[in-house]
Coordinates of C-alpha atoms and ligand atoms in Angstrom, one line a residue:
M1 CA -0.9 -38.7 -33.7
K2 CA -3.0 -39.7 -30.7
R3 CA -5.1 -42.0 -32.8
K4 CA -2.0 -43.6 -34.2
L5 CA -0.7 -44.2 -30.6
L6 CA -4.0 -45.7 -29.5
L7 CA -4.0 -48.0 -32.6
S8 CA -0.5 -49.3 -32.0
L9 CA -1.3 -49.9 -28.3
F10 CA -4.4 -51.8 -29.3
L11 CA -2.4 -53.9 -31.8
S12 CA 0.4 -54.7 -29.3
A13 CA -2.2 -55.7 -26.7
L14 CA -3.8 -58.0 -29.3
L15 CA -0.4 -59.5 -30.1
C16 CA 0.4 -60.0 -26.5
S17 CA -2.8 -61.9 -25.7
G18 CA -2.2 -64.0 -28.8
Q19 CA 1.3 -64.8 -27.5
A20 CA 0.0 -65.6 -24.1
Q21 CA -2.3 -68.2 -25.6
N22 CA 0.6 -70.0 -27.3
E23 CA 3.1 -69.5 -24.5
N24 CA 4.8 -72.5 -23.1
Y25 CA 6.0 -72.7 -19.5
E26 CA 9.3 -74.4 -19.0
K27 CA 9.6 -76.6 -15.9
R28 CA 7.3 -74.5 -13.6
V29 CA 4.0 -72.6 -14.0
V30 CA 2.5 -70.5 -11.3
F31 CA -1.3 -70.0 -11.6
P32 CA -2.6 -66.4 -11.4
Q33 CA -4.8 -65.7 -8.4
G34 CA -8.4 -66.4 -9.1
A35 CA -7.7 -68.6 -12.2
T36 CA -10.5 -70.9 -13.1
L37 CA -10.0 -74.7 -13.3
E38 CA -10.3 -74.4 -17.1
Q39 CA -7.6 -71.7 -17.2
K40 CA -5.3 -73.7 -14.9
V41 CA -5.8 -76.9 -17.1
E42 CA -4.8 -74.9 -20.2
M43 CA -1.7 -73.6 -18.5
A44 CA -0.9 -77.2 -17.3
A45 CA -1.1 -78.3 -20.9
R46 CA 1.5 -75.8 -21.9
L47 CA 4.0 -76.9 -19.2
V48 CA 7.0 -78.3 -21.0
P49 CA 10.4 -79.9 -20.1
T50 CA 13.7 -78.1 -20.1
P51 CA 16.1 -79.2 -22.9
Q52 CA 18.0 -81.4 -20.3
Q53 CA 14.8 -83.0 -19.0
L54 CA 13.8 -83.8 -22.6
A55 CA 17.2 -85.3 -23.4
W56 CA 17.1 -87.4 -20.2
Q57 CA 13.5 -88.6 -20.9
R58 CA 14.7 -89.8 -24.4
L59 CA 17.4 -92.0 -22.8
E60 CA 14.7 -94.4 -21.6
L61 CA 17.2 -97.0 -20.2
T62 CA 19.7 -95.9 -17.6
A63 CA 21.8 -98.0 -15.2
F64 CA 22.8 -97.7 -11.5
L65 CA 26.0 -99.1 -10.2
H66 CA 25.9 -99.6 -6.4
F67 CA 29.5 -100.3 -5.5
G68 CA 31.5 -99.4 -2.4
I69 CA 32.4 -100.6 1.1
N70 CA 29.1 -102.5 1.4
T71 CA 30.2 -104.7 -1.5
F72 CA 32.9 -106.0 0.8
T73 CA 31.0 -106.2 4.1
G74 CA 27.8 -107.7 2.7
R75 CA 25.7 -105.0 4.1
E76 CA 23.1 -102.7 2.4
W77 CA 23.8 -99.7 4.6
G78 CA 27.2 -99.3 6.2
D79 CA 27.6 -97.4 9.5
G80 CA 30.6 -95.4 8.5
K81 CA 32.9 -97.2 10.9
E82 CA 34.2 -99.7 8.2
D83 CA 38.0 -100.0 7.8
P84 CA 38.9 -98.6 4.3
A85 CA 41.3 -101.5 4.1
L86 CA 38.3 -103.7 3.3
F87 CA 37.9 -102.1 -0.1
N88 CA 40.1 -104.2 -2.3
P89 CA 38.5 -105.3 -5.7
T90 CA 40.8 -107.8 -7.4
E91 CA 39.9 -107.2 -11.0
L92 CA 38.1 -103.9 -11.1
D93 CA 37.3 -103.1 -14.8
A94 CA 35.0 -100.1 -15.4
E95 CA 35.3 -100.8 -19.1
Q96 CA 33.6 -104.2 -18.6
W97 CA 30.7 -102.4 -16.8
V98 CA 30.2 -99.9 -19.5
R99 CA 30.7 -102.3 -22.4
E100 CA 28.1 -104.7 -21.0
L101 CA 25.6 -102.0 -20.2
K102 CA 26.1 -100.3 -23.6
E103 CA 25.5 -103.7 -25.4
A104 CA 22.4 -104.2 -23.4
G105 CA 21.0 -100.8 -24.6
F106 CA 21.6 -98.6 -21.6
K107 CA 22.3 -94.9 -22.3
M108 CA 23.7 -93.6 -19.0
V109 CA 25.4 -95.1 -16.0
L110 CA 25.2 -93.6 -12.5
L111 CA 27.8 -94.6 -9.8
T112 CA 27.4 -94.4 -6.0
A113 CA 30.4 -92.2 -5.6
K114 CA 29.5 -92.0 -1.9
H115 CA 26.8 -94.1 -0.2
H116 CA 25.4 -93.5 3.4
D117 CA 28.6 -95.0 4.9
G118 CA 30.6 -91.9 3.7
F119 CA 33.3 -94.0 1.9
C120 CA 34.3 -92.1 -1.3
L121 CA 35.1 -93.9 -4.5
W122 CA 37.4 -91.1 -5.6
P123 CA 40.4 -89.7 -3.8
T124 CA 38.7 -86.7 -2.3
K125 CA 40.4 -83.9 -0.4
T126 CA 37.5 -83.7 2.1
T127 CA 38.1 -86.9 4.0
T128 CA 40.5 -89.8 4.4
H129 CA 37.6 -92.2 4.3
S130 CA 38.1 -93.0 0.7
V131 CA 39.8 -95.2 -1.9
A132 CA 43.0 -93.4 -1.1
S133 CA 43.2 -95.2 2.2
S134 CA 42.5 -98.6 0.7
P135 CA 44.9 -101.2 -0.5
W136 CA 43.3 -101.1 -4.0
K137 CA 46.0 -99.9 -6.4
E138 CA 48.0 -99.0 -3.3
G139 CA 45.7 -96.1 -2.6
K140 CA 46.3 -94.6 -6.0
G141 CA 43.0 -95.7 -7.6
D142 CA 40.0 -93.6 -8.6
V143 CA 36.8 -95.5 -9.4
V144 CA 35.0 -92.4 -10.5
G145 CA 37.8 -91.5 -12.9
D146 CA 37.9 -95.1 -14.2
L147 CA 34.2 -94.9 -15.0
R148 CA 34.6 -91.5 -16.6
R149 CA 37.2 -92.8 -19.0
A150 CA 35.2 -95.9 -19.8
C151 CA 32.2 -93.8 -20.6
D152 CA 34.3 -91.6 -22.9
K153 CA 35.5 -94.8 -24.7
Y154 CA 32.0 -96.2 -25.2
D155 CA 30.2 -93.0 -25.7
M156 CA 28.0 -93.5 -22.6
R157 CA 26.5 -90.8 -20.5
F158 CA 27.7 -90.5 -16.9
G159 CA 26.1 -89.6 -13.6
V160 CA 26.9 -89.6 -9.9
Y161 CA 25.0 -90.6 -6.8
L162 CA 26.3 -88.6 -3.8
S163 CA 24.5 -89.6 -0.6
P164 CA 23.5 -86.5 1.5
W165 CA 23.4 -88.8 4.6
D166 CA 26.9 -89.5 5.7
R167 CA 27.4 -91.8 8.7
N168 CA 31.2 -91.2 8.7
A169 CA 31.6 -87.5 8.6
A170 CA 32.1 -86.1 12.1
C171 CA 30.5 -82.8 11.1
Y172 CA 27.2 -84.5 9.9
G173 CA 24.4 -82.9 11.9
D174 CA 26.4 -79.7 12.4
S175 CA 24.4 -78.2 9.6
P176 CA 26.5 -75.3 8.2
K177 CA 29.7 -77.2 8.6
Y178 CA 28.4 -80.4 6.9
N179 CA 26.8 -78.4 4.1
E180 CA 30.1 -76.8 3.3
F181 CA 31.8 -80.3 3.3
F182 CA 29.0 -81.7 1.1
I183 CA 29.3 -78.8 -1.4
E184 CA 33.1 -79.4 -1.5
Q185 CA 32.6 -83.1 -2.4
L186 CA 30.0 -82.2 -5.0
T187 CA 32.3 -79.6 -6.5
E188 CA 35.1 -82.1 -6.8
L189 CA 32.8 -84.5 -8.6
L190 CA 31.4 -81.8 -10.9
T191 CA 34.8 -80.2 -11.8
N192 CA 37.2 -83.2 -12.2
Y193 CA 35.3 -85.7 -14.2
G194 CA 34.1 -84.0 -17.4
E195 CA 30.4 -83.8 -18.3
V196 CA 28.0 -85.1 -15.7
D197 CA 24.5 -85.8 -17.0
E198 CA 22.6 -86.7 -13.8
V199 CA 23.2 -85.9 -10.1
W200 CA 21.3 -88.2 -7.8
F201 CA 20.5 -87.4 -4.2
D202 CA 18.5 -90.0 -2.4
G203 CA 15.9 -89.1 0.1
A204 CA 17.2 -91.4 2.9
N205 CA 18.8 -89.5 5.8
G206 CA 19.2 -90.0 9.4
E207 CA 20.3 -88.4 12.6
G208 CA 23.9 -87.1 13.1
P209 CA 26.0 -87.9 16.1
N210 CA 24.2 -86.9 19.4
G211 CA 20.9 -87.1 17.6
K212 CA 21.6 -83.8 15.8
K213 CA 19.5 -83.3 12.7
Q214 CA 21.2 -82.2 9.5
V215 CA 19.4 -79.3 7.8
Y216 CA 20.5 -79.5 4.1
D217 CA 21.2 -76.4 2.0
W218 CA 19.4 -77.5 -1.2
D219 CA 19.4 -74.0 -2.7
T220 CA 23.2 -73.8 -2.7
T221 CA 23.5 -77.5 -3.7
L222 CA 21.3 -77.0 -6.8
A223 CA 22.9 -73.7 -7.6
T224 CA 26.3 -75.4 -7.6
I225 CA 25.1 -78.0 -10.1
H226 CA 23.6 -75.4 -12.3
R227 CA 26.8 -73.4 -12.3
L228 CA 29.2 -76.3 -12.8
Q229 CA 27.2 -78.7 -14.9
P230 CA 24.4 -76.7 -16.6
H231 CA 23.4 -79.7 -18.7
A232 CA 22.9 -82.1 -15.8
V233 CA 19.5 -83.1 -14.5
T234 CA 19.1 -83.4 -10.7
A235 CA 17.2 -86.3 -9.3
I236 CA 15.1 -87.3 -6.3
M237 CA 16.1 -84.5 -3.8
G238 CA 16.8 -82.6 -7.0
D239 CA 14.1 -80.8 -9.0
D240 CA 14.3 -82.3 -12.5
V241 CA 13.6 -85.9 -12.0
R242 CA 11.1 -87.4 -9.5
W243 CA 11.3 -90.6 -7.6
V244 CA 8.4 -92.9 -8.8
G245 CA 7.6 -93.8 -5.2
N246 CA 8.8 -97.4 -4.8
E247 CA 11.9 -99.5 -5.4
R248 CA 10.0 -102.4 -7.0
G249 CA 10.2 -101.2 -10.5
L250 CA 6.6 -100.3 -10.7
G251 CA 5.4 -97.1 -12.4
R252 CA 1.9 -95.8 -12.5
E253 CA -0.6 -96.5 -15.3
T254 CA -1.6 -92.8 -15.0
E255 CA 1.7 -91.0 -14.9
W256 CA 1.7 -87.2 -15.2
S257 CA 5.1 -85.5 -15.9
A258 CA 3.2 -82.2 -15.5
T259 CA 2.6 -82.6 -11.8
V260 CA 1.3 -80.8 -8.8
L261 CA 4.0 -82.3 -6.5
M262 CA 6.5 -79.7 -5.4
P263 CA 10.1 -80.9 -5.4
E264 CA 11.2 -81.5 -1.8
A265 CA 14.3 -79.4 -2.2
Y266 CA 12.1 -76.2 -2.6
A267 CA 11.5 -74.0 0.4
G268 CA 8.0 -74.7 1.8
A269 CA 7.6 -77.9 -0.2
K270 CA 6.7 -80.0 2.8
A271 CA 3.9 -77.7 3.9
E272 CA 2.6 -77.2 0.4
N273 CA 2.6 -81.0 -0.4
E274 CA 0.9 -81.6 2.9
R275 CA -1.7 -79.0 2.2
Q276 CA -2.5 -80.8 -1.1
G277 CA -2.4 -84.2 0.7
I278 CA 0.3 -85.6 -1.6
Q279 CA 3.7 -87.1 -1.6
A280 CA 6.0 -89.0 -4.0
T281 CA 4.1 -92.2 -3.4
S282 CA 0.6 -90.8 -4.1
K283 CA -1.4 -92.3 -6.9
D284 CA -2.7 -89.2 -8.5
L285 CA -0.2 -86.3 -9.1
G286 CA -1.8 -84.5 -12.0
S287 CA -5.5 -85.0 -12.7
R288 CA -8.0 -82.1 -13.0
A289 CA -9.1 -82.8 -9.3
M290 CA -5.5 -82.2 -8.2
I291 CA -5.0 -79.2 -10.5
E292 CA -8.1 -77.6 -8.9
K293 CA -6.3 -77.5 -5.5
A294 CA -2.9 -76.5 -6.8
T295 CA -1.4 -73.0 -7.0
E296 CA 1.5 -74.0 -9.3
M297 CA 2.7 -77.0 -11.3
F298 CA 6.1 -78.6 -12.3
W299 CA 7.5 -80.5 -15.1
Y300 CA 8.8 -83.2 -12.8
P301 CA 8.9 -86.6 -14.6
S302 CA 9.2 -90.0 -13.0
E303 CA 12.2 -92.2 -12.7
V304 CA 11.8 -95.9 -11.8
D305 CA 14.7 -97.2 -9.8
V306 CA 15.0 -100.9 -9.1
S307 CA 17.8 -103.4 -8.6
I308 CA 18.3 -106.5 -10.8
R309 CA 18.9 -108.3 -7.5
P310 CA 17.0 -108.2 -4.2
G311 CA 19.7 -105.9 -2.7
W312 CA 21.2 -102.7 -4.1
F313 CA 24.7 -103.9 -3.4
Y314 CA 26.3 -107.2 -4.6
H315 CA 25.9 -110.2 -2.3
Q316 CA 27.1 -113.5 -3.5
E317 CA 24.2 -115.4 -2.0
E318 CA 21.9 -113.4 -4.3
D319 CA 23.6 -114.8 -7.5
S320 CA 20.7 -117.1 -7.9
K321 CA 18.1 -114.4 -7.3
V322 CA 18.9 -112.2 -10.3
K323 CA 15.5 -111.1 -11.6
S324 CA 14.1 -113.4 -14.4
L325 CA 13.7 -112.2 -18.0
K326 CA 10.0 -112.1 -17.4
Q327 CA 10.4 -109.9 -14.3
L328 CA 12.8 -107.5 -16.1
T329 CA 10.4 -107.4 -19.1
D330 CA 7.5 -106.6 -16.9
I331 CA 9.5 -103.9 -15.2
Y332 CA 10.4 -102.5 -18.6
F333 CA 6.7 -102.3 -19.7
Q334 CA 5.8 -100.8 -16.2
S335 CA 8.5 -98.1 -16.4
V336 CA 9.4 -97.1 -20.0
G337 CA 5.9 -98.2 -21.0
Y338 CA 4.4 -96.0 -18.2
N339 CA 5.9 -92.7 -19.2
S340 CA 9.0 -93.1 -17.0
V341 CA 12.8 -93.6 -17.3
L342 CA 14.1 -96.9 -16.0
L343 CA 17.1 -96.8 -13.7
L344 CA 18.1 -100.4 -13.3
N345 CA 20.8 -101.2 -10.7
I346 CA 23.4 -103.8 -11.6
P347 CA 25.9 -103.9 -8.8
P348 CA 29.5 -104.9 -9.5
D349 CA 30.8 -107.8 -7.4
R350 CA 33.8 -108.1 -5.1
R351 CA 36.1 -108.6 -8.1
G352 CA 34.9 -105.2 -9.4
L353 CA 33.1 -106.8 -12.3
I354 CA 29.5 -107.1 -13.3
N355 CA 28.9 -110.7 -12.4
E356 CA 28.3 -113.4 -15.0
A357 CA 24.8 -114.0 -13.7
D358 CA 23.8 -110.4 -14.3
V359 CA 25.7 -110.1 -17.6
N360 CA 23.7 -113.1 -19.0
R361 CA 20.4 -111.8 -17.9
L362 CA 21.2 -108.4 -19.4
K363 CA 22.0 -110.1 -22.7
E364 CA 18.7 -112.0 -22.6
F365 CA 16.8 -108.8 -21.8
A366 CA 18.4 -106.9 -24.7
A367 CA 17.9 -109.8 -27.1
Y368 CA 14.2 -110.1 -26.1
R369 CA 13.6 -106.3 -26.6
K370 CA 15.4 -106.5 -30.0
R371 CA 13.1 -109.4 -31.1
A372 CA 9.9 -107.9 -29.6
F373 CA 10.4 -104.5 -31.2
A374 CA 11.9 -105.5 -34.5
N375 CA 8.8 -105.3 -36.6
D376 CA 6.5 -102.3 -36.1
Q377 CA 3.2 -103.3 -37.8
V378 CA 1.7 -99.8 -38.1
K379 CA 2.0 -98.0 -41.4
K380 CA 2.6 -94.2 -41.2
G381 CA 2.6 -94.3 -37.4
T382 CA 5.1 -91.5 -37.1
R383 CA 3.0 -88.9 -38.9
L384 CA 2.0 -86.3 -36.3
W385 CA -1.7 -86.4 -35.5
K386 CA -3.3 -83.4 -33.8
A387 CA -6.3 -84.5 -31.9
V388 CA -9.0 -82.9 -29.8
S389 CA -11.2 -84.7 -27.3
G390 CA -13.4 -87.3 -29.2
D391 CA -11.2 -87.5 -32.3
T392 CA -10.3 -90.8 -33.8
H393 CA -7.6 -91.8 -36.3
T394 CA -7.3 -95.1 -38.2
Y395 CA -3.9 -96.6 -39.0
S396 CA -3.4 -99.5 -41.5
L397 CA -1.4 -102.5 -40.4
R398 CA 1.0 -104.5 -42.5
S399 CA -1.0 -107.5 -43.9
K400 CA -2.3 -110.1 -41.5
S401 CA -0.5 -108.7 -38.5
E402 CA -0.6 -110.5 -35.2
I403 CA 0.0 -108.0 -32.4
N404 CA -0.1 -107.9 -28.6
V405 CA 1.5 -104.5 -27.8
V406 CA 0.5 -101.0 -28.8
L407 CA 2.9 -98.1 -28.3
L408 CA 1.8 -94.4 -28.3
Q409 CA 3.8 -91.2 -27.9
E410 CA 3.0 -87.6 -27.4
D411 CA 5.3 -84.8 -28.6
I412 CA 6.1 -83.6 -25.1
T413 CA 7.9 -80.5 -26.3
K414 CA 4.4 -79.2 -26.6
G415 CA 3.3 -80.5 -23.2
Q416 CA 1.6 -83.6 -21.8
R417 CA -2.1 -83.5 -22.8
V418 CA -3.9 -86.8 -23.2
E419 CA -6.1 -87.8 -20.3
S420 CA -8.0 -90.8 -21.7
F421 CA -7.8 -92.9 -24.8
E422 CA -8.6 -96.3 -26.3
V423 CA -7.4 -98.5 -29.1
E424 CA -9.6 -100.7 -31.3
A425 CA -8.4 -103.4 -33.8
L426 CA -10.2 -104.4 -37.0
T427 CA -10.3 -108.2 -36.8
S428 CA -12.1 -110.8 -38.9
D429 CA -15.0 -110.3 -36.4
G430 CA -15.1 -106.5 -36.9
W431 CA -13.8 -103.8 -34.6
K432 CA -12.7 -104.9 -31.1
T433 CA -11.5 -102.7 -28.2
I434 CA -8.0 -104.1 -27.4
A435 CA -6.6 -101.5 -25.0
K436 CA -7.7 -98.5 -22.9
G437 CA -5.5 -96.0 -21.0
T438 CA -5.4 -92.7 -19.4
T439 CA -2.1 -90.7 -19.8
I440 CA 0.3 -91.2 -22.7
G441 CA 3.2 -88.7 -22.1
Y442 CA 6.6 -89.4 -23.7
K443 CA 5.7 -93.1 -24.1
R444 CA 2.9 -95.5 -23.2
M445 CA 2.9 -99.2 -24.0
L446 CA -0.1 -101.4 -23.5
R447 CA -0.1 -105.2 -23.6
F448 CA -3.1 -107.4 -24.4
D449 CA -3.9 -110.9 -25.7
P450 CA -2.7 -111.4 -29.3
V451 CA -5.1 -110.4 -32.1
K452 CA -4.8 -110.7 -35.8
A453 CA -5.8 -107.3 -37.3
S454 CA -5.6 -105.3 -40.4
K455 CA -6.3 -101.8 -38.9
L456 CA -6.0 -99.9 -35.6
R457 CA -8.3 -97.1 -34.6
V458 CA -7.0 -94.8 -31.8
K459 CA -9.6 -92.6 -30.0
I460 CA -8.6 -89.7 -27.8
N461 CA -11.5 -89.6 -25.3
D462 CA -10.3 -86.6 -23.3
C463 CA -7.3 -84.3 -23.6
R464 CA -6.2 -80.8 -22.6
L465 CA -6.1 -78.4 -25.6
T466 CA -4.9 -80.3 -28.7
A467 CA -3.0 -83.6 -28.2
N468 CA 0.1 -84.0 -30.3
I469 CA 0.3 -87.8 -31.0
S470 CA 3.7 -88.2 -32.6
R471 CA 3.8 -92.0 -32.8
V472 CA 1.6 -95.1 -32.9
A473 CA 3.2 -98.5 -33.2
A474 CA 2.2 -102.1 -32.7
Y475 CA 4.3 -105.2 -32.1
Y476 CA 4.2 -108.9 -31.2
A477 CA 6.2 -109.5 -28.0
P478 CA 6.6 -113.2 -27.5
P479 CA 4.9 -114.2 -24.2
L480 CA 7.2 -115.2 -21.3
I481 CA 6.7 -117.9 -18.7
D482 CA 7.0 -117.0 -15.1
Q483 CA 9.7 -118.5 -12.9
V484 CA 7.0 -119.5 -10.4
E485 CA 5.5 -122.1 -12.8
S486 CA 8.9 -123.9 -12.9
D487 CA 8.2 -125.4 -9.4
A488 CA 5.1 -127.0 -10.6
W489 CA 6.3 -128.8 -13.7
R490 CA 7.6 -132.0 -11.9
N491 CA 4.1 -132.6 -10.6
D492 CA 2.4 -132.4 -14.0
A493 CA 0.2 -135.6 -14.0
E494 CA 0.7 -136.0 -17.8
R495 CA 4.3 -137.1 -17.1
K496 CA 3.0 -140.6 -16.2
N497 CA 2.4 -141.3 -19.9
W498 CA 5.7 -139.9 -21.1
K499 CA 8.2 -142.4 -22.6
Q500 CA 11.9 -141.6 -23.1
L501 CA 12.9 -142.9 -26.5
S502 CA 16.6 -142.0 -26.5
T503 CA 19.2 -140.1 -24.3
A504 CA 21.4 -138.4 -26.8
P505 CA 19.6 -136.7 -28.5
F506 CA 17.0 -136.7 -25.7
T507 CA 13.7 -137.8 -27.3
I508 CA 10.4 -138.4 -25.6
D509 CA 6.9 -139.5 -26.6
L510 CA 4.2 -137.6 -24.7
G511 CA 1.6 -140.3 -25.3
K512 CA -0.7 -137.8 -26.9
E513 CA -0.6 -134.5 -28.8
A514 CA -0.2 -131.3 -26.7
S515 CA 0.1 -127.6 -27.3
L516 CA 3.6 -126.6 -26.0
K517 CA 4.3 -123.2 -24.6
G518 CA 7.9 -123.8 -23.5
F519 CA 10.2 -126.2 -21.6
V520 CA 12.5 -126.3 -18.6
Y521 CA 15.8 -128.1 -18.2
A522 CA 16.6 -128.5 -14.6
P523 CA 20.0 -130.3 -13.9
A524 CA 19.5 -132.9 -11.1
R525 CA 19.9 -131.4 -7.6
A526 CA 20.8 -128.1 -9.3
E527 CA 24.4 -129.4 -9.6
A528 CA 26.8 -128.8 -12.4
K529 CA 28.1 -132.0 -14.1
P530 CA 30.3 -132.6 -17.2
T531 CA 27.5 -134.3 -19.1
M532 CA 25.1 -131.3 -18.6
A533 CA 23.5 -129.6 -21.6
F534 CA 24.7 -126.2 -22.6
R535 CA 24.0 -125.5 -26.3
Y536 CA 20.9 -127.1 -27.8
K537 CA 18.3 -127.3 -30.5
I538 CA 14.8 -128.3 -29.7
Y539 CA 12.3 -130.0 -32.1
G540 CA 8.6 -131.0 -32.1
S541 CA 7.0 -133.7 -34.2
M542 CA 3.5 -135.2 -34.6
D543 CA 4.7 -138.6 -35.8
G544 CA 8.3 -139.0 -34.4
T545 CA 9.8 -138.8 -37.9
K546 CA 9.1 -135.4 -39.3
W547 CA 10.7 -132.8 -37.0
T548 CA 10.1 -129.0 -36.8
E549 CA 12.8 -127.0 -35.1
I550 CA 11.3 -124.5 -32.5
P551 CA 13.2 -121.2 -32.6
T552 CA 15.0 -120.4 -29.3
H553 CA 18.3 -118.8 -28.2
G554 CA 19.8 -122.3 -28.1
E555 CA 22.0 -121.8 -25.1
F556 CA 21.5 -122.3 -21.3
S557 CA 23.6 -119.3 -20.5
N558 CA 25.8 -119.4 -17.4
I559 CA 24.5 -122.9 -16.4
M560 CA 28.1 -124.0 -15.5
H561 CA 28.2 -121.4 -12.8
N562 CA 24.6 -121.3 -11.8
P563 CA 22.9 -124.7 -12.7
L564 CA 19.4 -123.6 -11.8
P565 CA 16.3 -124.6 -13.8
Q566 CA 16.5 -123.1 -17.3
I567 CA 13.2 -121.9 -18.5
V568 CA 12.7 -121.4 -22.2
S569 CA 9.4 -120.0 -23.6
F570 CA 8.4 -120.4 -27.2
D571 CA 7.4 -117.5 -29.3
K572 CA 4.2 -119.3 -30.3
P573 CA 2.6 -122.5 -28.9
L574 CA 3.5 -125.6 -31.0
K575 CA 1.4 -128.7 -31.3
A576 CA 3.5 -131.9 -31.0
R577 CA 3.4 -135.4 -29.6
Y578 CA 7.2 -136.0 -29.8
I579 CA 9.9 -133.8 -28.4
K580 CA 13.6 -133.9 -29.2
L581 CA 16.3 -131.9 -27.4
D582 CA 19.6 -132.2 -29.2
A583 CA 22.1 -130.8 -26.8
T584 CA 25.9 -130.6 -26.3
T585 CA 27.9 -130.1 -23.1
P586 CA 30.1 -127.0 -22.4
T587 CA 33.0 -129.0 -24.0
D588 CA 30.9 -129.8 -27.1
E589 CA 30.3 -133.5 -26.3
P590 CA 26.7 -134.9 -26.7
A591 CA 24.9 -134.1 -23.5
G592 CA 23.1 -136.6 -21.4
V593 CA 19.6 -135.4 -20.3
E594 CA 17.5 -137.4 -17.9
L595 CA 13.7 -137.6 -18.1
D596 CA 13.5 -136.2 -14.6
E597 CA 15.5 -133.2 -15.6
F598 CA 13.1 -132.1 -18.3
G599 CA 9.7 -130.5 -18.1
L600 CA 7.2 -128.9 -20.5
F601 CA 4.8 -126.0 -20.2
I602 CA 1.5 -127.2 -21.8
Q603 CA -1.3 -124.9 -22.9
K604 CA -4.4 -126.3 -21.2
Ligands
FUL701 C1 17.9 -95.5 -1.1 C2 19.1 -95.9 -0.3 O1 18.9 -95.9 1.0 C3 19.4 -97.3 -0.9 O2 20.5 -97.9 -0.2 C4 19.7 -97.2 -2.4 O3 20.9 -96.4 -2.6 C5 18.5 -96.6 -3.1 C6 18.8 -96.3 -4.5 O4 18.2 -95.3 -2.5 O5 17.3 -94.3 -0.7

């Protein structure tokens, strides 16, 4: 009997230790006292996201809508003294917001239900400083409700931004009183508007009246969210989603979702992060060197928040400053391509609509991604590859592939494990290293000069335990020309030799053959005119008789409202001596393009 008991104890101990080795730690792992670096690294490798963190990560593209009293005052931060009567959008249409964002590939929208000025976009019971006191819909409107209904119609996820800092509430700074007020506002948002997928608390906060400092009750705040919206992730001052550390749309090349940074909302976080010498902006938040100093770790992935315009709120004078397609594309590669979720802000204008300038840019951005990611050249790239440090795997490419982007993914349901990798391509000159990286995580994209290759070889140089590579893909993303270059084109010395052969269609002889990367059409004095080009086709020719059409979008979108230089980059450089721009006006008449309004980007 005694022997039987001993045996079963022995067996269960064996089983338990086996289990411990395969155990995953959801969201948080505390290291045992005296754990060695190797033991800590193994535990870090088993840190995994919660189901809601995983669902959020897979969204990739999410949108912010900064809208409120600032939209009508032209400010970025209101002081809370604004008259609610200022809030009066003339054509507010939340369906237009969601429709445009959905078409552009966004999976969730987050609205500033309350910004720092304290003005609430829903008819709250907590204050009169809200839409209920505004002339909009005679005080019967509810922007949050409108957005909720639009999200239901277009099957879009929905999130709220509720500013902890409130420059209107008289009780701000009287900590227990304001905390109660804040939880009441949160409760209204989380009970009256269906399913909420993300709750966003920014980190900006200031002094209350009389210099009193507000001490927030994050425990009750997070507990309220868990109780009312168990599927929501909480961001920034929340503990599911981490601020990347800047508002420029720039992620880190080395981005650990399994991180040593303790969420600020946790008791003792300030002291603990200080002890480790880290903050949200730190470069390294997860290397072995950092793990050595840590006592616990968190699955706390990065979110890149950036505005499509210079400001977070709409200002008419920024209509011409909407980020270029190239800037948005760079942001995409530096956020989604750097193991982060992109939260792109597109602020509705005073009418209560997403402005045409932003709508057009979103369309271009979506069309570009569609084109760039249409043809994955890797064969069998979705077969799971389990790799230990030093392993390589060779993937065949579709025949004669030209590529300039490689995409890699780890199965993060098993943790984030890759620490260093490289990618080689088999070219006609043999194997060539085309990309090197550190972390992969949910998704990592790398860009490089185009190569023609028949195979790819991925090498995992270093990883924690076994890396689970769930996807390897390769694409050709057409290169884009930067806006900055557009200022230079008029000074291009080559122009001296150009000869205009006809006006409609606009045809020129460059005097000699050139390799063309793109062109710019810049209406004189940036003024709209009836003869201006709107739709077009562009052709190149070596002899002025046999023309080759160059594939483009064929439209200078929004030029009637915003007649700025229109830059068009070609997917591939084209050799030509003659150029023909066959264009029509917005009213479908032949357009009249002047030589001075046209420029070319030439490969030197
Ligand atoms: C910051 C705020 O101060 C800005 O106004 C904006 O809302 C940005 C997203 O977060 O902390």
